[in-house]
C-alpha positions as a printed Julia matrix, in Angstrom:
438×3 Matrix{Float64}:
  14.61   23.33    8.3
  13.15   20.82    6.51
  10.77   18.25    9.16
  12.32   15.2     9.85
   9.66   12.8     8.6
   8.66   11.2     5.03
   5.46    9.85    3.64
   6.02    6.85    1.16
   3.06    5.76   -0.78
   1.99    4.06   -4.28
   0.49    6.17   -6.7
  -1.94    4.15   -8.32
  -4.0     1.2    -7.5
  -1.07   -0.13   -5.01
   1.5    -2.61   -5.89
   3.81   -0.3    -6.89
   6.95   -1.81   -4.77
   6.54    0.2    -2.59
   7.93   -2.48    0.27
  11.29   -2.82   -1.46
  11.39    1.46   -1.66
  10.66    1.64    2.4
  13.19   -0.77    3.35
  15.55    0.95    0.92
  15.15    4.17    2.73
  14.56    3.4     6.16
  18.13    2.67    6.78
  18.67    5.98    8.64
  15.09    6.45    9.92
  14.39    5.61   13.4
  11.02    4.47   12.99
   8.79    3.17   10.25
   5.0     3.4    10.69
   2.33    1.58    8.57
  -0.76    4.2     9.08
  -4.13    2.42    7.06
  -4.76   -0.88    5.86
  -5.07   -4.4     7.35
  -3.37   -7.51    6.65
  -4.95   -7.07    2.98
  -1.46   -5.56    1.6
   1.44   -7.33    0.55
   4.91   -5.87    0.5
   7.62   -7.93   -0.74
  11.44   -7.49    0.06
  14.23   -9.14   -1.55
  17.58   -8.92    0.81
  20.5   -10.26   -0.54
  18.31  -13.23   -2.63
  16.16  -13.79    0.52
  12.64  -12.73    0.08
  10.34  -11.44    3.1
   6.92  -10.82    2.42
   5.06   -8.61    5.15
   1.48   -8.1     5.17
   0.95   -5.82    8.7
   3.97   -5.24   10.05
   6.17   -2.44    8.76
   9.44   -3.05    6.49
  11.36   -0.89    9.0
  11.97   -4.1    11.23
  14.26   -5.42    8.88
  16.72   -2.72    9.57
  18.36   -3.65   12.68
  17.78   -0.37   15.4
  14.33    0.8    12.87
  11.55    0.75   15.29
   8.09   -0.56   13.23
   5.23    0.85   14.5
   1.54   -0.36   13.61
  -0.61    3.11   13.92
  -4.24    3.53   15.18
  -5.0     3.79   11.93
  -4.4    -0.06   10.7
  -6.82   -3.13   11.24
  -5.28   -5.85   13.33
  -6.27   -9.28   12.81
  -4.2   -10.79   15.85
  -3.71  -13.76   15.06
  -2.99  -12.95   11.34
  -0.17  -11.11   13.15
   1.24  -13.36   15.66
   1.44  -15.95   12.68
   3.62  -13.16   10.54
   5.68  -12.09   13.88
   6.46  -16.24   14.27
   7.61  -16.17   10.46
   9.96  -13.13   11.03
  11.29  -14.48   14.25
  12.29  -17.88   12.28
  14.17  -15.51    9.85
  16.42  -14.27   12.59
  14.09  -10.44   12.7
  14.26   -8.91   15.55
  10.28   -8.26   15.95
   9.93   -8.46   20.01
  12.93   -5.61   20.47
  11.77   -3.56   17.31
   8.0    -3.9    17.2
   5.02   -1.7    18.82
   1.17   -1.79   17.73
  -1.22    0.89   19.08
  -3.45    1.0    22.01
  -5.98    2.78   19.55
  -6.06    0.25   16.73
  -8.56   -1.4    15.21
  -9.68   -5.41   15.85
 -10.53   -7.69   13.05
 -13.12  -10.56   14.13
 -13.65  -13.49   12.74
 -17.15  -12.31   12.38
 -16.02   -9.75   10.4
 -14.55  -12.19    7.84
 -17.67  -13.82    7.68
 -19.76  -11.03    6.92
 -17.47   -9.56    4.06
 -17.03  -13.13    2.31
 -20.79  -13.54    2.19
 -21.68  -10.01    0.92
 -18.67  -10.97   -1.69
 -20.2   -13.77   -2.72
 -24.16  -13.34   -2.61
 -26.14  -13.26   -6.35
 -26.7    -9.92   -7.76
 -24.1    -7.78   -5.21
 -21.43   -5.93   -6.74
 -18.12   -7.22   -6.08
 -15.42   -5.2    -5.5
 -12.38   -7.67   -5.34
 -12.24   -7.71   -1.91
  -9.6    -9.83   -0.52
 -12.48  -11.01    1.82
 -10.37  -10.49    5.47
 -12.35   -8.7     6.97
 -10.83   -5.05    6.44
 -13.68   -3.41    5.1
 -16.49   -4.59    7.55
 -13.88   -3.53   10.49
 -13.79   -0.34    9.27
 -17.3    -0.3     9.03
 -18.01   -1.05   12.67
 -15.26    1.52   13.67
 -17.37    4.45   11.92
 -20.31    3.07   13.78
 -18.64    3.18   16.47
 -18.99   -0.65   17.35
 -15.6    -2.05   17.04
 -13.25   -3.26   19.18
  -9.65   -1.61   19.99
  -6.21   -3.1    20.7
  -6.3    -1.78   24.37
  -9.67   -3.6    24.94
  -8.69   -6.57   23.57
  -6.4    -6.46   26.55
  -9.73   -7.2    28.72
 -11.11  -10.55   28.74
 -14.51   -9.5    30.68
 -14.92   -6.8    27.94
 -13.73   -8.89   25.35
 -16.57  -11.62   26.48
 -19.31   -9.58   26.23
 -18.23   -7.75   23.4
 -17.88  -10.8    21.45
 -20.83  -12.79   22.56
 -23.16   -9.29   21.6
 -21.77   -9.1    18.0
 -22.08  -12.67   17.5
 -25.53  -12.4    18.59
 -25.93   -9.77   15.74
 -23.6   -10.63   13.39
 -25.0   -13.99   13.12
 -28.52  -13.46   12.76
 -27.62  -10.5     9.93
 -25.21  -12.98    8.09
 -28.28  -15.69    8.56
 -30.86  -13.92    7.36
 -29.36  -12.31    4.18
 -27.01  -14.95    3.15
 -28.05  -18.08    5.0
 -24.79  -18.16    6.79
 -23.47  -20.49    9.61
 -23.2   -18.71   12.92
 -20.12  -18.67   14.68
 -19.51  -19.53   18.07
 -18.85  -16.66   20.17
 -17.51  -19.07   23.32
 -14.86  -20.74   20.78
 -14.14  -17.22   19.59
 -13.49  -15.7    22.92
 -10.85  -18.59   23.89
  -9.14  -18.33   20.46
  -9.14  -14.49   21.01
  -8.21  -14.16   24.6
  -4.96  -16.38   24.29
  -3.89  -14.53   21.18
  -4.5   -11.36   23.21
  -1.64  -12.29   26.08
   0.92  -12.56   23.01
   0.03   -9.91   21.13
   0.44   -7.72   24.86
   3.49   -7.16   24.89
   3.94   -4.92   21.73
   0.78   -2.98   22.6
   1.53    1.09   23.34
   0.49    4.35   22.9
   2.28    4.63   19.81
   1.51    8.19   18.71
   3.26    9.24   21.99
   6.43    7.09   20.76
   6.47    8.6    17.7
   6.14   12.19   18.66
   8.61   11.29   21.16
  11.1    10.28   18.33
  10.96   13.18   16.3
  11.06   15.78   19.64
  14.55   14.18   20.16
  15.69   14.44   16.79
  15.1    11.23   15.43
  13.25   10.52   12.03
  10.09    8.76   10.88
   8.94    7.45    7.4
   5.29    6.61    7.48
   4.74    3.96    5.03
   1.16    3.41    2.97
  -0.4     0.93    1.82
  -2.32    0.11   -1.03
  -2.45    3.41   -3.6
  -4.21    6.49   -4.24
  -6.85    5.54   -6.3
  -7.67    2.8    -3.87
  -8.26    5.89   -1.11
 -11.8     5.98    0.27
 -11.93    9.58   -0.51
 -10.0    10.16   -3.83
 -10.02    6.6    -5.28
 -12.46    5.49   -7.96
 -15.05    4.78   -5.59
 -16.63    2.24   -4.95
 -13.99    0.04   -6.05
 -11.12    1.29   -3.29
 -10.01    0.06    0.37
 -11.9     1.35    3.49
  -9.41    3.6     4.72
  -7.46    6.62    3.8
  -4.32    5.34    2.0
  -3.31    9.03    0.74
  -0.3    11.03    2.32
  -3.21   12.6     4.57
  -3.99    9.34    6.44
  -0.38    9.68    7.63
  -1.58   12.07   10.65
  -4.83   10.67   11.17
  -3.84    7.17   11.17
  -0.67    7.61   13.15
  -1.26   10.44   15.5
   1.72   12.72   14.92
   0.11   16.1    14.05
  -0.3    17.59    9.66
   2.99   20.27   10.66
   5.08   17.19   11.16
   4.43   15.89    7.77
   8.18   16.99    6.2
   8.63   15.3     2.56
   5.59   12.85    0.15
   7.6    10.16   -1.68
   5.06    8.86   -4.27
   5.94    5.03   -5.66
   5.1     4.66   -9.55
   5.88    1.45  -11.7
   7.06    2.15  -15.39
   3.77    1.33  -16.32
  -0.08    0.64  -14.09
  -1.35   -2.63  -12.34
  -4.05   -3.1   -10.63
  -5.52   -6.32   -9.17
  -9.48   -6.85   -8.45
 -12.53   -4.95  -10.33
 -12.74   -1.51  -11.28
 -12.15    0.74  -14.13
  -8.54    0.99  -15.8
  -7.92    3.32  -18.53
  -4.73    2.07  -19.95
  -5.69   -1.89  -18.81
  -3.47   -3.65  -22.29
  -6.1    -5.96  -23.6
  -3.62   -7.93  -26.2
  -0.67  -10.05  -25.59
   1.51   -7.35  -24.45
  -0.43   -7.25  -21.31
   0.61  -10.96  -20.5
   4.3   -10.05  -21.63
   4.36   -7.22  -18.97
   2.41   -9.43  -16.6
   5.33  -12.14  -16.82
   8.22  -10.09  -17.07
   6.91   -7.96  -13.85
   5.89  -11.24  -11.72
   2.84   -9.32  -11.44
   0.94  -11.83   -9.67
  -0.79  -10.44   -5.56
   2.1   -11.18   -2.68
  -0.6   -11.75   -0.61
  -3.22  -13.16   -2.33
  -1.69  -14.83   -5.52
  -3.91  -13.02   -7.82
  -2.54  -12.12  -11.28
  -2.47   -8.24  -11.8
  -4.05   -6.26  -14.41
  -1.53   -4.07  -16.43
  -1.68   -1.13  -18.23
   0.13    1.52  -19.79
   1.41    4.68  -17.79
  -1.6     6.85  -17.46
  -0.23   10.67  -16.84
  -3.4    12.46  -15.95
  -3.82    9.74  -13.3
  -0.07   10.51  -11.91
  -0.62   14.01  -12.27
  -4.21   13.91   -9.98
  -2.62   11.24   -7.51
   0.53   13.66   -7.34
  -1.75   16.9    -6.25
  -3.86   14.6    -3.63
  -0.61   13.73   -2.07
   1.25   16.79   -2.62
   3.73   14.5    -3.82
   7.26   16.22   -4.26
   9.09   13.33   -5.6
   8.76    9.96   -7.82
  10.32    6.96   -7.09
  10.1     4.65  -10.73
  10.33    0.86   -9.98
  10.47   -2.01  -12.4
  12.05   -0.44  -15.22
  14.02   -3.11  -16.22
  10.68   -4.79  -17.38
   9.96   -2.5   -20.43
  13.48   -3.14  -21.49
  12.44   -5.16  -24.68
  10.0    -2.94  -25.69
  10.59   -0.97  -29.55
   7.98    1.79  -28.47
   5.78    2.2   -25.14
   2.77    3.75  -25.17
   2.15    6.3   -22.57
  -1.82    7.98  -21.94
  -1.19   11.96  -21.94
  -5.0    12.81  -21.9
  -8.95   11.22  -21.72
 -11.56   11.48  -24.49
 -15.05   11.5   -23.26
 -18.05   11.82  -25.74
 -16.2    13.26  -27.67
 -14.23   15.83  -25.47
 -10.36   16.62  -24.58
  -9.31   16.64  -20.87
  -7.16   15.64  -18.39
  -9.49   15.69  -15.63
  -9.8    12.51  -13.56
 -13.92   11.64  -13.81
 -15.35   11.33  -10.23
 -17.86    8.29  -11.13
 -16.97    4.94  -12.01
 -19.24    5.26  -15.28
 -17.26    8.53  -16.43
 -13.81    6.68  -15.75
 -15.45    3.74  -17.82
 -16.43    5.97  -20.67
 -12.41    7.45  -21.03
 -10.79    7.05  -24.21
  -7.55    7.08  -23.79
  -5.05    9.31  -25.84
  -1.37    8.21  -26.48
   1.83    9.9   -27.13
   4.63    6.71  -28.19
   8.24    7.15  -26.74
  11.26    5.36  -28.2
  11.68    1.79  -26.63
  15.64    1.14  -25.42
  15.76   -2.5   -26.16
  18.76   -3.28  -23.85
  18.92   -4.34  -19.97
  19.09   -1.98  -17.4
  18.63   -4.29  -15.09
  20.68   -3.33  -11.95
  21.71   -0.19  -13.3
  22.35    2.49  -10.25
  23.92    5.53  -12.01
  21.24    7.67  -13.97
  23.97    8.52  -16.81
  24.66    5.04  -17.44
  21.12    4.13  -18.45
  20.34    3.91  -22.1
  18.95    7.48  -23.46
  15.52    6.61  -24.44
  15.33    5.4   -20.91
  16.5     8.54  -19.3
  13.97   10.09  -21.39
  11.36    7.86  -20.85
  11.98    9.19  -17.04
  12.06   12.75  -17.81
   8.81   12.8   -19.6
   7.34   11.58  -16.85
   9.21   14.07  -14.4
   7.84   17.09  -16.96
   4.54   16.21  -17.55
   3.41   14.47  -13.85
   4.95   17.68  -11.76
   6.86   16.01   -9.39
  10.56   14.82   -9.74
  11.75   11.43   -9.82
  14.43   10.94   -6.87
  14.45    7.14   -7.0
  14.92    4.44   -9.94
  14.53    0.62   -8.69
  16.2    -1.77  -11.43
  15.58   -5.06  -10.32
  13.89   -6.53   -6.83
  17.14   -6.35   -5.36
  17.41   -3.89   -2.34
  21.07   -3.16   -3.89
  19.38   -2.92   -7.11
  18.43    0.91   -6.89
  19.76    3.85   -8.06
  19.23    7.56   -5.92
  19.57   10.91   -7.32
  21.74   13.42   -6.28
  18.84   16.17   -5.87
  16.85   13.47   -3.59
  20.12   12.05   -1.69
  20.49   15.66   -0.56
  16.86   15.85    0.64
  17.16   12.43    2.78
  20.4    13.9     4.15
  18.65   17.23    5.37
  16.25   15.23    6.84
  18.53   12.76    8.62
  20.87   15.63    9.73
């Protein structure tokens, strides 16, 4: 009996769609639970023209009866989220009914903010593209076990003195290494303690609901964010996220135990973005790059930025697919090759000189990678809302199956277009969603 639970996660450097893929599928799942990240991510959905953007809260919501759930593992910025829980409730969501954050999560500080922005932007430090919220220096303070939680956030007196001691040191660190402004920890505290009494009311031990769900037979998709190769562990470090964005930071950052961990969904473009620094293989130098960039919208939801793009890179599928333990591949944006002749796809490295297909460890090694190309047959007509495998054009269906043969996992999903309705499911993968609904 298969366990009643999927992981759904981007394979690359994030960006992937993966927002449009989780609202797809959590139409039968009783819960959807965002397990690493902060208010850094961006998922877009398009419903019926109408497009929600959600940065913290789970796509689940939009499913009327979906329970979202914010794990232990996330970084709350609360007033980041009572400003995207007003925006939902203006759209008619129903956020107070469906929503529940955990007791164990992580606080984001205004100092917090300040320190990341300065490190960002001080002469001579190595920037990393941060989106300068706050998520990494969060993190940072949770490991050294100085951060604040949800449930004492809950606690003014605790909340006081907690606030006025890391002001005392945040200020004088940000002061002396980047001639910052201090912040006021009194101002702080009010701002802080009113957004605490609204954001009370969705706080709860959230590992217990979940577990709860699944012991009564319900389901639960744990959504990522970010990608793989933006993992703390596995990405290419040092340019990644702080937290664990792989298919393992599902039980940590949720609290529902590795054995409940039924089926990995991996989310893979027709071809690579990536937004901020960092090495990129297949990054298109030339015009094309700009084409694909256009055609894809491939500009941040969040922060605007335009995206990097680059060819498909298999060896980087293939790693991010045995991290995961990936089983399937949903493909999104494949209407955006359509007026390509020939695409390009990377089948192997060249380093000094030397064949492999092993992913380098260090940034320099990834750097040094000369890619090598295989060139598949272009379709040159739209398949643009296309949601019958057979009736896509054959180079297309090829262009799919190469990457089902050489990546090791099998592609279950093809998204055609932003649309929700704009998707197409495969017979093999709408048989695993109903074993795990059943």
């Amino acid at each position: 009996m298969r366990a009643k639970t999927a992981v759904v996660l981007g394979a690359q450097w994030g960006d992937e769609g993966k927002g449009k893929i989780v609202d797809v599928l959590s139409e039968r799942f009783s819960a959807v639970a965002r397990y690493a990240g902060g208010h850094n991510a961006g998922h877009t959905v398009i419903i019926g023209g109408q497009r929600f953007v959600l940065q913290l809260i789970p796509c689940g919501v939009l499913r009327p009866g979906c329970k979202g759930v914010i794990g232990n593992g996330v970084v709350l910025d609360p007033i980041a989220f009572l400003k995207e829980v007003a925006k939902l409730r203006d759209l008619g969501v129903d956020v107070d009914g469906q929503l529940k954050v955990s007791n164990r999560a992580q606080v984001i500080l205004p100092y917090h903010r300040m320190i990341e922005l300065a490190a960002e932007s001080a002469p001579g430090r190595k920037k990393i593209g941060t989106t300068s919220r706050g998520i990494g220096p969060a993190y940072e303070d949770k490991m050294a076990r100085s951060g604040l939680r949800v449930v004492d956030l809950l606690h003014p007196e605790l909340l006081k003195t907690h606030i006025e001691a890391a002001c005392a040191e945040k200020n004088a660190i940000a002061h002396a290494l980047f001639g910052t402004d201090p912040l006021d920890p009194a101002k702080m505290f009010d701002e802080y303690a009113a957004a605490a009494e609204q954001v009370r009311p969705f706080v709860a031990d959230t590992g217990r609901i979940l577990n709860g769900i699944l012991r009564d037979g319900g389901s639960v998709m744990f959504e990522g964010a970010q990608g793989t190769m933006l993992d703390i562990d596995h990405g290419t470090y040092p340019y990644v996220t702080s937290s664990s964005a792989t298919a393992g930071g599902a039980a940590t950052g949720t609290g529902v135990g590795p054995t409940a961990i039924g089926t990995v969904i991996s989310v893979t473009k027709a071809y690579v973005t990536r937004v901020g620094g960092g090495p990129f293989p297949t990054e298109i130098q030339d015009a094309m790059g700009d084409h694909i960039r256009t055609r894809g919208n491939e500009y941040g939801a969040v922060t605007g930025r335009p995206r990097r793009c680059g060819w498909l890179d298999i060896p980087l599928l293939r790693y991010s697919n045995q991290v995961n333990g990936a089983e399937w591949l949903v493909i999104t944006k494949m209407d955006v090759m359509d007026e390509l002749a020939e695409i390009p796809v990377c089948v192997g490295y060249e380093i000094d000189g030397k064949v492999t297909d092993e992913i380098p460890a260090d940034v320099q090694g990834l750097e040094a990678v000369k890619p090598r190309y295989t060139t598949l047959k272009g379709w040159r007509q739209s398949t643009e809302g296309i949601t019958e495998f057979e009736k896509l054009p054959a180079a297309a269906q090829e262009y799919l199956r190469f990457q089902e043969r050489e990546s090791g996992a099998r592609i279950g999903m093809v998204s055609t277009g932003p649309d929700r309705d704009q998707t197409m499911v495969l017979p093999e993968f709408a048989a695993v969603l109903k074993e795990i609904h059943a």
